[in-house]
Amino acid sequence: MCFAHSATASDSLHVQAGVGPEAAQSFAQLADSGGLGAVEVPGSGTPETLAAPRGERILDGYGRVLHNRWNRDLEPAVTVRPGEEIQLLCRDALDIGDQARTLTPDGTMTLDLGRIHPLTGPVHIEGAEPGDILEVEVLDVSPLVDFGYTTVSPALGLFGTLRPESLAGLAPWLEASQLSDPSPGPVPSALPEGQPFGSGAAYVQLFHFERGQSNGYATFVGSDTGTRARIPIAPFLGIMGNAPMRKGMYRTFPPSFSGGMGGNIDVRQITPGSRLQLPVYAEGALFSAGDGHMAQGDGEISGTAIETLMSATLRFQVIKNTVICAPRAIVPAADPTQLRMSTDRAALGYYVTTGAGPDLMEDVKNAVRDMIDWLVTDQGISMHEAYALCSVAGDLKISELVDLPNWLVSMTLPRGIFEGAA
């Protein structure tokens, strides 16, 4: 069975955005005049707002799914020359589009996970050959719509997991099922059939911003308590990668199955002004991208950031006869959030929690649990709201290794995101 194109599964669940006749005519006139150099792909469409400069070439992965698996045998959707700019239009990570506006927690349990990570590409870069480096310069990343979403699901994230937890029934507050209920213990109704080891009550949180907005804040109104917060945004693409070394069809994660060619790397620092370097394993590199995030904390702990439909303007260069084993990048800032925070909000400081011990994953869980507990106590928000905020604005770090075999993990979250914080 071919999974390269997955636009046929669960179509009834997905509401796709369209444009009216007047908008379509306007874009057609722009294309005829050379102002919108769209790359024609059968079945493609055009969103209502484009943030790219006039004259850029556009590859439309918004109007249809081009592919959502890595495969070195896919035909390129477009060919570009080194130094040439192109804009990629990308769907959201769960490929639910406008459905996110009305998606209920129960609805997240019926989404077709086979549709995860629709990608825009492949882009063939002239002159790129195996043994080279493809350098991707990020010129612009901007949302195509005015909303984004974060979900909590038993299939994703730090606490919602398909991984067996043999002690889950004995340890208090171990999994995401306990985030929905102030009393300890699992929530049986949250357990999906066929996932006996999965737990976690589903949850959806919307965020709002402006189309084309690439700085400032996204607004948060907690789905449970109505608490208001403003999340500093730093748009980026969670997935950027080249075709893999080996033949075959591969999911977008993990990123290093075939020589570190990129993939679902979710490095939030790769914002506009960055230069990402990826090893080339196939003729023309066959670059693809997607998974737009308006904001994300280091760790993306719930499994989703602020997911949205995104455009990205990129420029490619080829570094010949140079081999690297994994993605590298030069980025504008180690913490792009700090660049977005206003002086008065940044002056309110950060929450910091820690987890220590010989197991890094348990250390992470302990640091996050303590952060969620503190936010619930200090800000009066629900556990689900705290979990979502940790995913989009909380940063995990390995703070020290000197006490081996015990490591210390910390999580930070800016206090200034909350309205009324002082």
Tab-separated table of N, CA, C and O in Angstrom, residues 318-388:
chain	number	residue	atom	x	y	z
A	318	VAL	N	24.477	25.178	-1.992
A	318	VAL	CA	25.085	23.853	-1.948
A	318	VAL	C	26.551	24.007	-1.584
A	318	VAL	O	27.283	24.767	-2.218
A	319	ILE	N	26.967	23.314	-0.537
A	319	ILE	CA	28.373	23.269	-0.138
A	319	ILE	C	28.916	21.935	-0.623
A	319	ILE	O	28.529	20.868	-0.128
A	320	LYS	N	29.780	21.990	-1.594
A	320	LYS	CA	30.225	20.785	-2.295
A	320	LYS	C	31.238	19.979	-1.477
A	320	LYS	O	32.062	20.522	-0.744
A	321	ASN	N	31.124	18.663	-1.658
A	321	ASN	CA	32.127	17.719	-1.176
A	321	ASN	C	32.461	17.914	0.301
A	321	ASN	O	33.627	17.907	0.706
A	322	THR	N	31.433	18.073	1.097
A	322	THR	CA	31.604	18.222	2.541
A	322	THR	C	30.569	17.344	3.226
A	322	THR	O	29.373	17.460	2.954
A	323	VAL	N	31.030	16.489	4.110
A	323	VAL	CA	30.151	15.503	4.738
A	323	VAL	C	29.924	15.874	6.202
A	323	VAL	O	30.874	16.160	6.924
A	324	ILE	N	28.660	15.899	6.617
A	324	ILE	CA	28.304	16.023	8.026
A	324	ILE	C	27.351	14.885	8.364
A	324	ILE	O	26.703	14.319	7.481
A	325	CYS	N	27.270	14.540	9.647
A	325	CYS	CA	26.483	13.358	10.020
A	325	CYS	C	25.121	13.712	10.573
A	325	CYS	O	24.302	12.811	10.803
A	326	ALA	N	24.844	14.993	10.798
A	326	ALA	CA	23.570	15.379	11.394
A	326	ALA	C	23.327	16.858	11.106
A	326	ALA	O	24.261	17.592	10.756
A	327	PRO	N	22.080	17.326	11.254
A	327	PRO	CA	21.796	18.738	11.002
A	327	PRO	C	22.605	19.674	11.901
A	327	PRO	O	22.855	19.378	13.075
A	328	ARG	N	23.001	20.810	11.300
A	328	ARG	CA	23.664	21.888	12.024
A	328	ARG	C	22.987	23.183	11.642
A	328	ARG	O	22.333	23.276	10.607
A	329	ALA	N	23.160	24.214	12.443
A	329	ALA	CA	22.557	25.502	12.088
A	329	ALA	C	23.273	26.636	12.788
A	329	ALA	O	23.829	26.477	13.877
A	330	ILE	N	23.251	27.785	12.116
A	330	ILE	CA	23.613	29.056	12.737
A	330	ILE	C	22.309	29.817	12.910
A	330	ILE	O	21.562	30.006	11.949
A	331	VAL	N	22.020	30.235	14.143
A	331	VAL	CA	20.716	30.826	14.454
A	331	VAL	C	20.905	32.204	15.075
A	331	VAL	O	21.960	32.509	15.629
A	332	PRO	N	19.868	33.058	15.002
A	332	PRO	CA	19.997	34.418	15.541
A	332	PRO	C	20.100	34.468	17.056
A	332	PRO	O	20.698	35.400	17.601
A	333	ALA	N	19.489	33.510	17.752
A	333	ALA	CA	19.469	33.569	19.212
A	333	ALA	C	19.255	32.185	19.788
A	333	ALA	O	18.516	31.379	19.228
A	334	ALA	N	19.905	31.910	20.920
A	334	ALA	CA	19.687	30.647	21.613
A	334	ALA	C	18.310	30.599	22.254
A	334	ALA	O	17.754	29.524	22.462
A	335	ASP	N	17.752	31.760	22.581
A	335	ASP	CA	16.418	31.833	23.160
A	335	ASP	C	15.616	32.898	22.416
A	335	ASP	O	15.614	34.067	22.802
A	336	PRO	N	14.941	32.510	21.319
A	336	PRO	CA	14.183	33.502	20.553
A	336	PRO	C	13.050	34.142	21.339
A	336	PRO	O	12.626	35.248	21.040
A	337	THR	N	12.562	33.462	22.395
A	337	THR	CA	11.499	34.038	23.217
A	337	THR	C	11.952	35.343	23.861
A	337	THR	O	11.202	36.316	23.939
A	338	GLN	N	13.184	35.369	24.342
A	338	GLN	CA	13.682	36.576	25.000
A	338	GLN	C	13.703	37.763	24.045
A	338	GLN	O	13.513	38.908	24.462
A	339	LEU	N	13.921	37.505	22.757
A	339	LEU	CA	13.918	38.589	21.780
A	339	LEU	C	12.517	39.167	21.601
A	339	LEU	O	12.363	40.320	21.204
A	340	ARG	N	11.487	38.353	21.874
A	340	ARG	CA	10.108	38.777	21.645
A	340	ARG	C	9.470	39.407	22.884
A	340	ARG	O	8.501	40.130	22.779
A	341	MET	N	9.999	39.105	24.061
A	341	MET	CA	9.397	39.601	25.300
A	341	MET	C	9.680	41.090	25.466
A	341	MET	O	10.811	41.542	25.283
A	342	SER	N	8.652	41.852	25.815
A	342	SER	CA	8.857	43.267	26.101
A	342	SER	C	9.652	43.412	27.396
A	342	SER	O	9.694	42.502	28.231
A	343	THR	N	10.278	44.558	27.578
A	343	THR	CA	11.136	44.768	28.741
A	343	THR	C	10.381	44.601	30.050
A	343	THR	O	10.857	43.963	30.990
A	344	ASP	N	9.167	45.150	30.110
A	344	ASP	CA	8.410	45.078	31.360
A	344	ASP	C	7.961	43.657	31.669
A	344	ASP	O	7.941	43.238	32.828
A	345	ARG	N	7.609	42.880	30.628
A	345	ARG	CA	7.197	41.496	30.848
A	345	ARG	C	8.401	40.621	31.226
A	345	ARG	O	8.308	39.773	32.106
A	346	ALA	N	9.533	40.835	30.558
A	346	ALA	CA	10.732	40.053	30.863
A	346	ALA	C	11.234	40.335	32.275
A	346	ALA	O	11.797	39.451	32.937
A	347	ALA	N	10.996	41.567	32.743
A	347	ALA	CA	11.462	41.947	34.083
A	347	ALA	C	10.754	41.183	35.190
A	347	ALA	O	11.218	41.173	36.338
A	348	LEU	N	9.640	40.501	34.873
A	348	LEU	CA	8.919	39.724	35.881
A	348	LEU	C	9.590	38.386	36.165
A	348	LEU	O	9.189	37.675	37.082
A	349	GLY	N	10.600	38.045	35.378
A	349	GLY	CA	11.391	36.864	35.664
A	349	GLY	C	10.762	35.564	35.199
A	349	GLY	O	9.798	35.546	34.426
A	350	TYR	N	11.306	34.449	35.702
A	350	TYR	CA	10.947	33.114	35.242
A	350	TYR	C	10.682	32.191	36.427
A	350	TYR	O	11.324	32.293	37.474
A	351	TYR	N	9.743	31.288	36.244
A	351	TYR	CA	9.635	30.137	37.127
A	351	TYR	C	10.737	29.144	36.737
A	351	TYR	O	11.018	28.952	35.548
A	352	VAL	N	11.346	28.471	37.728
A	352	VAL	CA	12.330	27.424	37.463
A	352	VAL	C	12.029	26.238	38.369
A	352	VAL	O	11.894	26.405	39.590
A	353	THR	N	11.915	25.058	37.775
A	353	THR	CA	11.764	23.829	38.544
A	353	THR	C	12.842	22.847	38.110
A	353	THR	O	13.451	23.000	37.035
A	354	THR	N	13.087	21.814	38.921
A	354	THR	CA	14.171	20.879	38.626
A	354	THR	C	13.738	19.442	38.879
A	354	THR	O	12.780	19.172	39.615
A	355	GLY	N	14.471	18.534	38.267
A	355	GLY	CA	14.351	17.108	38.529
A	355	GLY	C	15.736	16.510	38.517
A	355	GLY	O	16.539	16.824	37.626
A	356	ALA	N	16.065	15.667	39.487
A	356	ALA	CA	17.418	15.116	39.581
A	356	ALA	C	17.356	13.617	39.818
A	356	ALA	O	16.459	13.112	40.509
A	357	GLY	N	18.323	12.910	39.239
A	357	GLY	CA	18.389	11.468	39.423
A	357	GLY	C	19.159	10.817	38.286
A	357	GLY	O	19.651	11.497	37.372
A	358	PRO	N	19.240	9.491	38.285
A	358	PRO	CA	20.046	8.786	37.289
A	358	PRO	C	19.347	8.550	35.959
A	358	PRO	O	19.979	8.086	35.002
A	359	ASP	N	18.042	8.838	35.868
A	359	ASP	CA	17.276	8.614	34.639
A	359	ASP	C	16.837	9.966	34.096
A	359	ASP	O	15.999	10.652	34.690
A	360	LEU	N	17.383	10.361	32.938
A	360	LEU	CA	17.084	11.684	32.389
A	360	LEU	C	15.595	11.866	32.112
A	360	LEU	O	15.050	12.945	32.336
A	361	MET	N	14.919	10.826	31.612
A	361	MET	CA	13.505	10.972	31.311
A	361	MET	C	12.687	11.163	32.582
A	361	MET	O	11.757	11.981	32.619
A	362	GLU	N	13.010	10.453	33.633
A	362	GLU	CA	12.315	10.663	34.900
A	362	GLU	C	12.623	12.048	35.461
A	362	GLU	O	11.758	12.697	36.062
A	363	ASP	N	13.850	12.515	35.265
A	363	ASP	CA	14.199	13.867	35.699
A	363	ASP	C	13.341	14.895	34.971
A	363	ASP	O	12.851	15.860	35.565
A	364	VAL	N	13.172	14.685	33.663
A	364	VAL	CA	12.330	15.579	32.867
A	364	VAL	C	10.904	15.576	33.408
A	364	VAL	O	10.292	16.625	33.622
A	365	LYS	N	10.351	14.389	33.626
A	365	LYS	CA	8.977	14.285	34.117
A	365	LYS	C	8.818	14.990	35.458
A	365	LYS	O	7.830	15.692	35.695
A	366	ASN	N	9.799	14.838	36.348
A	366	ASN	CA	9.705	15.459	37.653
A	366	ASN	C	9.773	16.975	37.560
A	366	ASN	O	9.041	17.689	38.263
A	367	ALA	N	10.637	17.489	36.685
A	367	ALA	CA	10.729	18.943	36.514
A	367	ALA	C	9.422	19.500	35.953
A	367	ALA	O	8.944	20.561	36.375
A	368	VAL	N	8.823	18.775	34.991
A	368	VAL	CA	7.571	19.238	34.387
A	368	VAL	C	6.422	19.123	35.379
A	368	VAL	O	5.590	20.033	35.490
A	369	ARG	N	6.333	17.999	36.104
A	369	ARG	CA	5.282	17.854	37.105
A	369	ARG	C	5.316	19.009	38.106
A	369	ARG	O	4.278	19.565	38.476
A	370	ASP	N	6.529	19.343	38.557
A	370	ASP	CA	6.649	20.404	39.553
A	370	ASP	C	6.259	21.752	38.961
A	370	ASP	O	5.646	22.579	39.651
A	371	MET	N	6.587	21.972	37.687
A	371	MET	CA	6.193	23.227	37.037
A	371	MET	C	4.667	23.300	36.910
A	371	MET	O	4.056	24.347	37.191
A	372	ILE	N	4.053	22.213	36.486
A	372	ILE	CA	2.593	22.200	36.373
A	372	ILE	C	1.959	22.461	37.729
A	372	ILE	O	1.032	23.268	37.865
A	373	ASP	N	2.464	21.800	38.764
A	373	ASP	CA	1.922	21.983	40.107
A	373	ASP	C	2.046	23.442	40.558
A	373	ASP	O	1.118	24.013	41.138
A	374	TRP	N	3.194	24.063	40.268
A	374	TRP	CA	3.422	25.445	40.675
A	374	TRP	C	2.490	26.400	39.930
A	374	TRP	O	1.908	27.314	40.509
A	375	LEU	N	2.325	26.178	38.628
A	375	LEU	CA	1.449	27.043	37.843
A	375	LEU	C	0.003	26.934	38.315
A	375	LEU	O	-0.720	27.925	38.399
A	376	VAL	N	-0.433	25.707	38.608
A	376	VAL	CA	-1.798	25.513	39.094
A	376	VAL	C	-1.994	26.245	40.422
A	376	VAL	O	-3.010	26.917	40.649
A	377	THR	N	-1.000	26.149	41.294
A	377	THR	CA	-1.104	26.773	42.617
A	377	THR	C	-0.977	28.290	42.533
A	377	THR	O	-1.761	29.032	43.147
A	378	ASP	N	-0.007	28.775	41.757
A	378	ASP	CA	0.317	30.201	41.752
A	378	ASP	C	-0.592	31.012	40.841
A	378	ASP	O	-0.919	32.162	41.148
A	379	GLN	N	-1.014	30.425	39.722
A	379	GLN	CA	-1.806	31.156	38.745
A	379	GLN	C	-3.283	30.757	38.749
A	379	GLN	O	-4.086	31.384	38.061
A	380	GLY	N	-3.636	29.697	39.453
A	380	GLY	CA	-5.029	29.278	39.520
A	380	GLY	C	-5.556	28.688	38.232
A	380	GLY	O	-6.767	28.730	37.968
A	381	ILE	N	-4.682	28.127	37.415
A	381	ILE	CA	-5.112	27.521	36.158
A	381	ILE	C	-5.283	26.020	36.345
A	381	ILE	O	-4.892	25.451	37.366
A	382	SER	N	-5.887	25.363	35.353
A	382	SER	CA	-6.078	23.919	35.432
A	382	SER	C	-4.783	23.203	35.073
A	382	SER	O	-3.864	23.777	34.494
A	383	MET	N	-4.724	21.923	35.412
A	383	MET	CA	-3.539	21.138	35.073
A	383	MET	C	-3.347	21.043	33.568
A	383	MET	O	-2.226	21.119	33.065
A	384	HIS	N	-4.452	20.867	32.835
A	384	HIS	CA	-4.344	20.809	31.381
A	384	HIS	C	-3.808	22.117	30.812
A	384	HIS	O	-2.975	22.118	29.897
A	385	GLU	N	-4.311	23.247	31.295
A	385	GLU	CA	-3.822	24.539	30.815
A	385	GLU	C	-2.337	24.698	31.110
A	385	GLU	O	-1.574	25.177	30.270
A	386	ALA	N	-1.924	24.274	32.311
A	386	ALA	CA	-0.512	24.362	32.676
A	386	ALA	C	0.343	23.479	31.774
A	386	ALA	O	1.429	23.874	31.330
A	387	TYR	N	-0.143	22.277	31.494
A	387	TYR	CA	0.587	21.350	30.616
A	387	TYR	C	0.749	21.952	29.217
A	387	TYR	O	1.846	21.920	28.633
A	388	ALA	N	-0.326	22.536	28.692
A	388	ALA	CA	-0.253	23.154	27.365
A	388	ALA	C	0.726	24.319	27.358
A	388	ALA	O	1.526	24.480	26.413
